[in-house]
CSV table of C-alpha atoms and ligand atoms in Angstrom, one decimal:
chain,number,residue,atom,x,y,z
Q,1,MET,CA,-12.5,-13.7,-6.3
Q,2,LEU,CA,-8.9,-12.6,-7.4
Q,3,LEU,CA,-7.8,-9.7,-5.4
Q,4,VAL,CA,-5.0,-7.4,-5.7
Q,5,ASP,CA,-3.9,-5.2,-2.7
Q,6,ALA,CA,-1.9,-2.0,-3.5
Q,7,HIS,CA,0.0,-1.7,-0.2
Q,8,LEU,CA,1.5,-4.3,2.2
Q,9,ASP,CA,4.6,-3.6,4.1
Q,10,LEU,CA,5.6,-7.4,3.9
Q,11,ALA,CA,9.6,-6.9,4.1
Q,12,MET,CA,9.1,-4.5,7.1
Q,13,ASN,CA,7.1,-7.3,9.0
Q,14,ALA,CA,9.8,-9.9,8.0
Q,15,LEU,CA,12.9,-8.0,9.1
Q,16,GLU,CA,11.6,-5.3,11.8
Q,17,TRP,CA,8.6,-7.6,13.3
Q,18,ASN,CA,10.9,-10.7,12.8
Q,19,ARG,CA,7.9,-12.3,11.3
Q,20,ASP,CA,8.4,-15.6,9.1
Q,21,LEU,CA,5.5,-14.7,6.7
Q,22,ARG,CA,5.8,-18.3,5.0
Q,23,LYS,CA,4.0,-19.3,8.1
Q,24,PRO,CA,0.2,-19.4,8.7
Q,25,VAL,CA,-0.9,-16.2,10.6
Q,26,GLN,CA,-1.8,-18.1,13.6
Q,27,ALA,CA,1.7,-19.5,13.8
Q,28,ILE,CA,3.1,-16.1,13.8
Q,29,ARG,CA,0.8,-15.2,16.5
Q,30,GLN,CA,1.7,-18.1,18.4
Q,31,ARG,CA,5.3,-17.6,18.5
Q,32,GLU,CA,4.9,-13.6,19.4
Q,33,ALA,CA,2.3,-14.7,22.3
Q,34,ALA,CA,5.0,-13.9,25.1
Q,35,LEU,CA,6.4,-10.7,23.5
Q,36,ASN,CA,5.3,-7.0,24.2
Q,37,ASP,CA,7.8,-4.7,22.4
Q,38,LYS,CA,5.2,-3.6,19.9
Q,39,PRO,CA,1.3,-2.9,20.6
Q,40,ASP,CA,0.6,-5.3,17.7
Q,41,ARG,CA,2.3,-8.5,18.9
Q,42,GLY,CA,0.5,-11.4,18.3
Q,43,LYS,CA,-2.2,-9.9,16.4
Q,44,GLY,CA,-1.0,-9.7,12.8
Q,45,THR,CA,-3.3,-10.5,10.1
Q,46,VAL,CA,-0.8,-10.9,6.8
Q,47,SER,CA,1.0,-13.9,5.9
Q,48,LEU,CA,1.8,-15.7,2.6
Q,49,PRO,CA,-0.5,-18.7,3.0
Q,50,GLU,CA,-3.2,-16.2,4.0
Q,51,LEU,CA,-2.6,-14.3,1.0
Q,52,ARG,CA,-3.0,-17.3,-1.3
Q,53,LYS,CA,-6.1,-18.4,0.7
Q,54,GLY,CA,-7.6,-15.1,0.1
Q,55,GLU,CA,-6.7,-15.0,-3.5
Q,56,ILE,CA,-4.6,-12.2,-3.3
Q,57,GLY,CA,-2.4,-13.1,-6.0
Q,58,LEU,CA,-0.9,-9.8,-6.7
Q,59,VAL,CA,0.2,-7.1,-4.1
Q,60,VAL,CA,2.5,-3.7,-4.4
Q,61,ALA,CA,5.1,-4.6,-1.8
Q,62,THR,CA,7.2,-1.9,-0.1
Q,63,GLN,CA,10.6,-1.2,0.8
Q,64,ILE,CA,10.3,1.4,3.7
Q,65,ALA,CA,13.2,2.8,5.7
Q,66,ARG,CA,12.7,6.4,7.3
Q,67,TYR,CA,15.8,9.0,7.9
Q,68,VAL,CA,15.4,10.8,11.0
Q,69,ALA,CA,17.3,14.4,12.0
Q,70,PRO,CA,18.6,14.6,15.5
Q,71,GLY,CA,15.5,15.5,17.9
Q,72,SER,CA,13.0,13.7,15.8
Q,73,PRO,CA,10.4,12.2,17.6
Q,74,LEU,CA,9.7,9.5,14.8
Q,75,ASN,CA,11.5,6.2,14.8
Q,76,GLY,CA,13.9,5.9,12.0
Q,77,TRP,CA,17.6,5.6,10.7
Q,78,ASN,CA,20.0,8.4,11.7
Q,79,SER,CA,21.6,8.6,8.2
Q,80,PRO,CA,20.4,8.0,4.7
Q,81,GLU,CA,23.1,5.6,4.3
Q,82,GLN,CA,21.7,3.3,6.8
Q,83,ALA,CA,18.1,3.6,5.6
Q,84,TRP,CA,19.4,2.9,1.8
Q,85,ALA,CA,21.0,-0.6,3.8
Q,86,GLN,CA,17.7,-1.2,5.7
Q,87,THR,CA,15.8,-1.1,2.0
Q,88,GLN,CA,18.4,-3.4,0.8
Q,89,GLY,CA,18.0,-5.9,3.4
Q,90,GLN,CA,14.1,-5.6,2.8
Q,91,LEU,CA,15.2,-6.2,-1.2
Q,92,ALA,CA,17.0,-9.3,0.0
Q,93,TRP,CA,14.0,-10.9,1.9
Q,94,TYR,CA,12.0,-10.6,-1.2
Q,95,ARG,CA,14.7,-12.3,-3.5
Q,96,ALA,CA,14.8,-14.8,-0.7
Q,97,MET,CA,11.0,-15.3,-1.0
Q,98,GLU,CA,11.4,-15.4,-4.9
Q,99,ALA,CA,14.1,-18.1,-4.8
Q,100,ALA,CA,11.8,-20.3,-2.3
Q,101,GLY,CA,9.0,-20.1,-4.7
Q,102,GLU,CA,6.8,-18.0,-2.4
Q,103,MET,CA,6.8,-14.9,-4.3
Q,104,VAL,CA,7.4,-13.6,-7.9
Q,105,GLN,CA,8.6,-9.9,-9.0
Q,106,ILE,CA,6.5,-8.4,-11.5
Q,107,THR,CA,8.2,-5.6,-13.3
Q,108,ASN,CA,6.6,-5.2,-16.8
Q,109,VAL,CA,3.4,-6.2,-18.4
Q,110,ALA,CA,4.5,-9.2,-20.0
Q,111,GLU,CA,5.3,-10.6,-16.7
Q,112,LEU,CA,2.0,-9.2,-15.4
Q,113,ASP,CA,0.0,-11.3,-18.0
Q,114,ALA,CA,2.0,-14.5,-17.4
Q,115,HIS,CA,1.4,-14.0,-13.7
Q,116,MET,CA,-2.4,-13.4,-14.0
Q,117,SER,CA,-2.9,-16.4,-16.5
Q,118,LEU,CA,-1.1,-18.6,-13.8
Q,119,TRP,CA,-3.7,-17.4,-11.1
Q,120,SER,CA,-6.7,-17.7,-13.4
Q,121,ASP,CA,-5.6,-21.4,-14.0
Q,122,LYS,CA,-8.0,-23.2,-12.0
Q,123,THR,CA,-6.3,-26.6,-12.5
Q,124,ARG,CA,-3.8,-25.5,-10.2
Q,125,ALA,CA,-4.2,-25.0,-6.7
Q,126,ASN,CA,-3.7,-21.5,-5.3
Q,127,GLU,CA,-1.3,-22.9,-2.5
Q,128,ASP,CA,0.9,-23.8,-5.2
Q,129,LYS,CA,1.3,-20.3,-6.8
Q,130,PRO,CA,3.7,-17.7,-6.0
Q,131,VAL,CA,2.2,-14.1,-4.6
Q,132,GLY,CA,3.1,-11.7,-7.4
Q,133,TYR,CA,4.7,-8.5,-6.1
Q,134,ILE,CA,5.4,-5.1,-7.5
Q,135,LEU,CA,8.1,-3.3,-5.7
Q,136,SER,CA,7.2,0.1,-4.2
Q,137,LEU,CA,9.1,2.6,-2.0
Q,138,GLU,CA,7.0,4.1,0.9
Q,139,GLY,CA,9.0,7.6,1.6
Q,140,ALA,CA,12.0,8.3,-0.6
Q,141,ASP,CA,14.3,9.1,2.3
Q,142,SER,CA,16.7,6.0,2.1
Q,143,LEU,CA,17.6,7.3,-1.7
Q,144,ILE,CA,21.0,8.5,-0.8
Q,145,ASP,CA,20.9,10.6,-3.9
Q,146,LEU,CA,19.2,10.6,-7.0
Q,147,SER,CA,21.4,8.1,-8.7
Q,148,TYR,CA,20.2,5.4,-6.3
Q,149,LEU,CA,16.6,5.7,-8.0
Q,150,GLU,CA,18.2,4.3,-11.2
Q,151,THR,CA,19.8,1.7,-9.3
Q,152,ALA,CA,16.7,0.8,-7.8
Q,153,TYR,CA,14.6,0.9,-11.1
Q,154,ALA,CA,17.3,-1.8,-12.2
Q,155,TYR,CA,16.3,-4.2,-9.3
Q,156,GLY,CA,12.8,-3.7,-10.1
Q,157,LEU,CA,11.1,-0.7,-8.0
Q,158,ARG,CA,8.3,0.6,-10.1
Q,159,ALA,CA,6.5,3.0,-7.7
Q,160,VAL,CA,7.5,5.6,-5.4
Q,161,GLY,CA,5.7,7.8,-2.6
Q,162,PRO,CA,8.3,10.5,-1.9
Q,163,ALA,CA,6.8,11.1,1.7
Q,164,HIS,CA,5.8,8.9,4.6
Q,165,TYR,CA,5.5,10.7,8.3
Q,166,GLY,CA,7.1,13.8,9.4
Q,167,ASP,CA,9.8,16.0,7.8
Q,168,GLY,CA,11.2,13.7,4.9
Q,169,ARG,CA,14.1,14.4,2.8
Q,170,TYR,CA,12.4,14.9,-0.4
Q,171,ALA,CA,9.0,15.8,1.2
Q,172,PRO,CA,7.2,16.5,3.9
Q,173,GLY,CA,4.8,14.0,4.9
Q,174,THR,CA,1.7,12.9,7.1
Q,175,GLY,CA,1.2,15.2,10.1
Q,176,MET,CA,3.2,18.1,8.3
Q,177,SER,CA,2.4,20.9,6.1
Q,178,GLY,CA,4.2,22.7,3.5
Q,179,PRO,CA,6.0,22.3,0.0
Q,180,LEU,CA,8.1,19.6,-1.6
Q,181,LYS,CA,11.9,20.1,-0.9
Q,182,PRO,CA,14.0,21.1,-4.0
Q,183,ALA,CA,15.4,17.6,-3.9
Q,184,GLY,CA,11.8,16.2,-4.1
Q,185,LYS,CA,11.4,18.2,-7.4
Q,186,GLU,CA,14.4,16.7,-8.7
Q,187,LEU,CA,13.3,13.3,-7.9
Q,188,LEU,CA,9.8,13.8,-9.6
Q,189,ARG,CA,11.8,14.5,-12.8
Q,190,GLU,CA,14.1,11.5,-12.5
Q,191,MET,CA,10.9,9.5,-12.0
Q,192,ASP,CA,9.2,10.8,-15.1
Q,193,ARG,CA,12.4,9.9,-17.0
Q,194,LEU,CA,12.4,6.4,-15.8
Q,195,ASN,CA,8.5,5.9,-16.4
Q,196,MET,CA,8.0,5.4,-13.0
Q,197,ILE,CA,4.4,5.5,-10.9
Q,198,LEU,CA,4.0,8.3,-8.4
Q,199,ASP,CA,2.3,7.2,-5.3
Q,200,VAL,CA,0.9,10.4,-3.8
Q,201,THR,CA,-0.1,8.8,-0.5
Q,202,HIS,CA,1.3,10.7,2.5
Q,203,LEU,CA,2.1,13.9,0.6
Q,204,THR,CA,1.0,17.2,2.3
Q,205,ASP,CA,-1.6,19.4,0.5
Q,206,GLU,CA,1.0,21.5,-0.9
Q,207,GLY,CA,3.2,18.6,-1.9
Q,208,PHE,CA,0.2,16.9,-3.7
Q,209,ARG,CA,-0.5,19.9,-5.8
Q,210,GLU,CA,3.2,20.5,-6.5
Q,211,ALA,CA,3.9,17.1,-7.4
Q,212,LEU,CA,1.0,16.7,-9.9
Q,213,ASP,CA,2.2,19.8,-11.7
Q,214,ILE,CA,5.5,18.6,-12.1
Q,215,PHE,CA,5.2,15.2,-12.6
Q,216,GLN,CA,3.6,14.0,-15.9
Q,217,GLY,CA,3.7,10.0,-15.4
Q,218,PRO,CA,1.4,7.8,-14.1
Q,219,VAL,CA,-0.2,8.6,-10.6
Q,220,TRP,CA,-1.8,6.2,-8.0
Q,221,ALA,CA,-2.8,6.7,-4.4
Q,222,SER,CA,-1.9,3.4,-3.1
Q,223,HIS,CA,-3.7,3.4,0.4
Q,224,HIS,CA,-5.9,6.3,0.8
Q,225,ASN,CA,-9.3,7.0,2.0
Q,226,CYS,CA,-11.7,10.6,1.9
Q,227,ARG,CA,-11.6,13.6,4.1
Q,228,ALA,CA,-15.0,14.3,3.6
Q,229,LEU,CA,-15.9,11.3,5.5
Q,230,VAL,CA,-13.1,11.1,7.9
Q,231,SER,CA,-11.3,14.5,8.7
Q,232,HIS,CA,-7.5,14.3,8.6
Q,233,GLN,CA,-4.7,15.7,6.6
Q,234,ARG,CA,-3.7,12.1,5.6
Q,235,GLN,CA,-6.9,11.8,4.0
Q,236,LEU,CA,-7.9,13.0,0.2
Q,237,THR,CA,-10.0,16.0,0.1
Q,238,ASP,CA,-12.6,16.2,-3.0
Q,239,ASP,CA,-10.5,18.6,-5.2
Q,240,GLN,CA,-7.7,16.0,-4.9
Q,241,ILE,CA,-9.9,13.1,-5.8
Q,242,ARG,CA,-11.1,14.9,-8.7
Q,243,GLU,CA,-7.4,15.7,-9.8
Q,244,LEU,CA,-6.7,12.0,-9.3
Q,245,ILE,CA,-9.6,11.1,-11.5
Q,246,ARG,CA,-8.8,13.3,-14.3
Q,247,ARG,CA,-5.2,11.7,-14.1
Q,248,ASP,CA,-6.7,8.3,-14.5
Q,249,ALA,CA,-5.5,7.3,-11.2
Q,250,VAL,CA,-6.4,4.5,-9.0
Q,251,ILE,CA,-7.2,5.0,-5.4
Q,252,GLY,CA,-6.7,2.0,-2.9
Q,253,GLY,CA,-9.1,1.8,0.2
Q,254,VAL,CA,-7.3,1.3,3.3
Q,255,PHE,CA,-8.2,-0.5,6.5
Q,256,ASP,CA,-6.1,1.2,9.1
Q,257,ALA,CA,-9.1,1.7,11.5
Q,258,TRP,CA,-8.2,5.5,12.3
Q,259,MET,CA,-8.9,6.4,8.5
Q,260,LEU,CA,-12.0,5.0,8.7
Q,261,HIS,CA,-13.9,6.4,11.7
Q,262,ASN,CA,-14.1,9.9,12.9
Q,263,LEU,CA,-14.2,9.1,16.5
Q,264,TRP,CA,-11.0,6.7,16.5
Q,265,GLU,CA,-8.5,7.8,18.9
Q,266,ARG,CA,-5.1,5.9,18.4
Q,267,GLY,CA,-3.9,3.6,20.8
Q,268,VAL,CA,-7.2,4.1,22.9
Q,269,SER,CA,-10.1,3.0,20.6
Q,270,ASP,CA,-11.2,-0.5,20.4
Q,271,PRO,CA,-12.6,-1.7,17.0
Q,272,ARG,CA,-15.4,-3.7,18.2
Q,273,ALA,CA,-16.5,-0.7,20.7
Q,274,THR,CA,-16.0,1.9,18.1
Q,275,GLY,CA,-17.8,-0.3,15.5
Q,276,VAL,CA,-15.3,-0.1,12.9
Q,277,ARG,CA,-16.0,-2.9,10.2
Q,278,LEU,CA,-15.3,-3.7,6.6
Q,279,ALA,CA,-18.3,-1.9,5.1
Q,280,HIS,CA,-16.8,1.3,6.4
Q,281,VAL,CA,-14.5,1.4,3.3
Q,282,VAL,CA,-17.5,1.0,1.1
Q,283,ASP,CA,-18.6,4.5,2.3
Q,284,HIS,CA,-15.1,5.8,0.9
Q,285,PHE,CA,-15.7,3.9,-2.3
Q,286,ASP,CA,-19.2,5.2,-2.4
Q,287,HIS,CA,-18.0,8.8,-2.2
Q,288,ILE,CA,-15.3,8.4,-4.8
Q,289,CYS,CA,-17.9,6.9,-7.3
Q,290,ASP,CA,-20.2,9.7,-6.8
Q,291,LEU,CA,-17.2,12.2,-7.9
Q,292,ALA,CA,-16.1,10.0,-10.8
Q,293,GLY,CA,-19.5,8.9,-11.8
Q,294,ASN,CA,-18.1,5.4,-12.2
Q,295,ALA,CA,-16.3,2.7,-10.3
Q,296,HIS,CA,-13.3,3.0,-12.3
Q,297,HIS,CA,-11.1,4.6,-9.9
Q,298,ILE,CA,-11.5,2.7,-7.0
Q,299,ALA,CA,-9.8,-0.7,-5.6
Q,300,ILE,CA,-8.0,-2.1,-2.3
Q,301,GLY,CA,-4.5,-1.0,-1.0
Q,302,SER,CA,-5.1,-2.5,2.6
Q,303,ASP,CA,-2.1,-1.6,4.5
Q,304,LEU,CA,-3.1,-4.4,7.0
Q,305,ASP,CA,-0.1,-5.0,9.3
Q,306,GLY,CA,1.5,-1.5,8.4
Q,307,GLY,CA,2.6,-1.0,12.0
Q,308,TYR,CA,-0.6,-2.0,13.6
Q,309,GLY,CA,-2.7,-5.6,13.7
Q,310,THR,CA,-6.2,-6.8,14.8
Q,311,GLU,CA,-6.3,-4.0,17.5
Q,312,GLN,CA,-6.6,-1.5,14.9
Q,313,SER,CA,-8.3,-3.1,12.1
Q,314,PRO,CA,-12.0,-3.5,11.3
Q,315,TYR,CA,-13.6,-6.1,14.0
Q,316,ASP,CA,-14.9,-8.3,11.4
Q,317,LEU,CA,-11.6,-9.1,9.8
Q,318,ASP,CA,-9.6,-11.5,11.9
Q,319,ASP,CA,-6.9,-12.1,8.9
Q,320,ILE,CA,-6.6,-10.7,5.4
Q,321,THR,CA,-8.4,-13.4,3.8
Q,322,GLY,CA,-11.5,-11.7,5.4
Q,323,LEU,CA,-11.0,-9.2,2.6
Q,324,GLN,CA,-12.9,-11.7,0.5
Q,325,ARG,CA,-16.0,-10.6,2.2
Q,326,LEU,CA,-16.3,-7.5,0.4
Q,327,THR,CA,-18.0,-9.2,-2.2
Q,328,ASP,CA,-21.1,-9.7,-0.3
Q,329,ILE,CA,-20.7,-6.3,1.2
Q,330,LEU,CA,-20.3,-4.6,-2.1
Q,331,ALA,CA,-23.1,-6.5,-3.7
Q,332,ASP,CA,-25.5,-5.6,-0.6
Q,333,ARG,CA,-24.5,-1.6,-1.3
Q,334,GLY,CA,-25.7,-2.2,-4.9
Q,335,TYR,CA,-22.2,-2.5,-6.9
Q,336,SER,CA,-22.8,-4.6,-10.1
Q,337,GLU,CA,-20.6,-7.8,-10.4
Q,338,ALA,CA,-18.7,-6.3,-13.1
Q,339,ASP,CA,-17.9,-2.9,-10.5
Q,340,ILE,CA,-17.0,-5.5,-7.9
Q,341,GLU,CA,-14.4,-7.1,-10.4
Q,342,ARG,CA,-13.1,-3.7,-10.9
Q,343,ILE,CA,-12.7,-3.1,-7.5
Q,344,PHE,CA,-11.2,-6.6,-6.4
Q,345,HIS,CA,-8.6,-6.5,-9.5
Q,346,GLY,CA,-9.7,-5.0,-12.8
Q,347,ASN,CA,-9.0,-1.2,-11.9
Q,348,TRP,CA,-5.3,-2.1,-10.8
Q,349,LEU,CA,-4.7,-4.4,-13.7
Q,350,ARG,CA,-6.1,-1.8,-16.3
Q,351,PHE,CA,-3.8,0.7,-14.5
Q,352,LEU,CA,-0.7,-1.4,-14.6
Q,353,ARG,CA,-1.1,-2.6,-18.0
Q,354,LYS,CA,-1.4,0.7,-19.2
Q,355,ASN,CA,1.4,2.0,-17.2
Q,356,LEU,CA,4.0,-0.6,-16.6
Q,357,PRO,CA,7.0,-1.2,-19.3
Q,358,ALA,CA,5.9,-3.6,-22.0
G,401,ZN,ZN1,1.4,4.4,4.6
């Protein structure tokens, strides 16, 4: 079944992990077999051939580059200008994938409809179809000032998450508390003016509340699970989920193991020993459906290869094609065929048709 994945750091993997994503996952793993500079070397799960094989015809793909102040424990760039340049390198990679026929950028509803009719054309093999991508910025640090947002909109950026990890220039992110920065409030007003999508993932609780007060446009939580099930500030509270439902948002279930299991210790736990499996994300789907009274607000934002690989993913997923097994898991849990279609693609497509420019 056609699957839309609303959060993949494809260009980050291409540039910072030096992965040629045109190659199959197995080939990328083999090339990394002797490397140990990152914990997920040889354990990647995402590449363009696997996206096609897994019927993942449309993704939200990120630009991502953090600014870090002196003394920050996080990895990042020492100036916003360097972070901006990194995102422009990432854009250049997406453009090169377009030129190679591997990907196609989707910036409006007409392009979305054309792309979706290509992917529903059964006379053409999926291997011959480009993977569509909507460009999103994860963490806004790289926007040197607000004028850069309009520049980014012009090259196709359609969604922004103001925060990521740590003390962002526009908003504090995961692991922090406290309100938006003054620049973050201005950023939200400028996003409103440009009719962009707000991604609330990684905001603090205070930032979440402020952002939804200030920003009047479309909102999604691209890769986000439930705090009621797995307790961490990174996850959505029930009140936040209710507010997102009220705004007709869609929440993408994320497959990073530590967001699926309360006992997960990052860098220590093992997926098989801990028992983290695909079905755990359905617990989060069930919870959101209970709050919504329907299955109109859940979908997939896998975040696979978002700085981790199989060592921090469900043990019953070897690569991203394994997401297709969710059809059976959802059916076993009582989801109707219509609801499974909503989760796989219908909810994201409804949101995008309503909120992208015509
Ligand atoms: Zn993220």
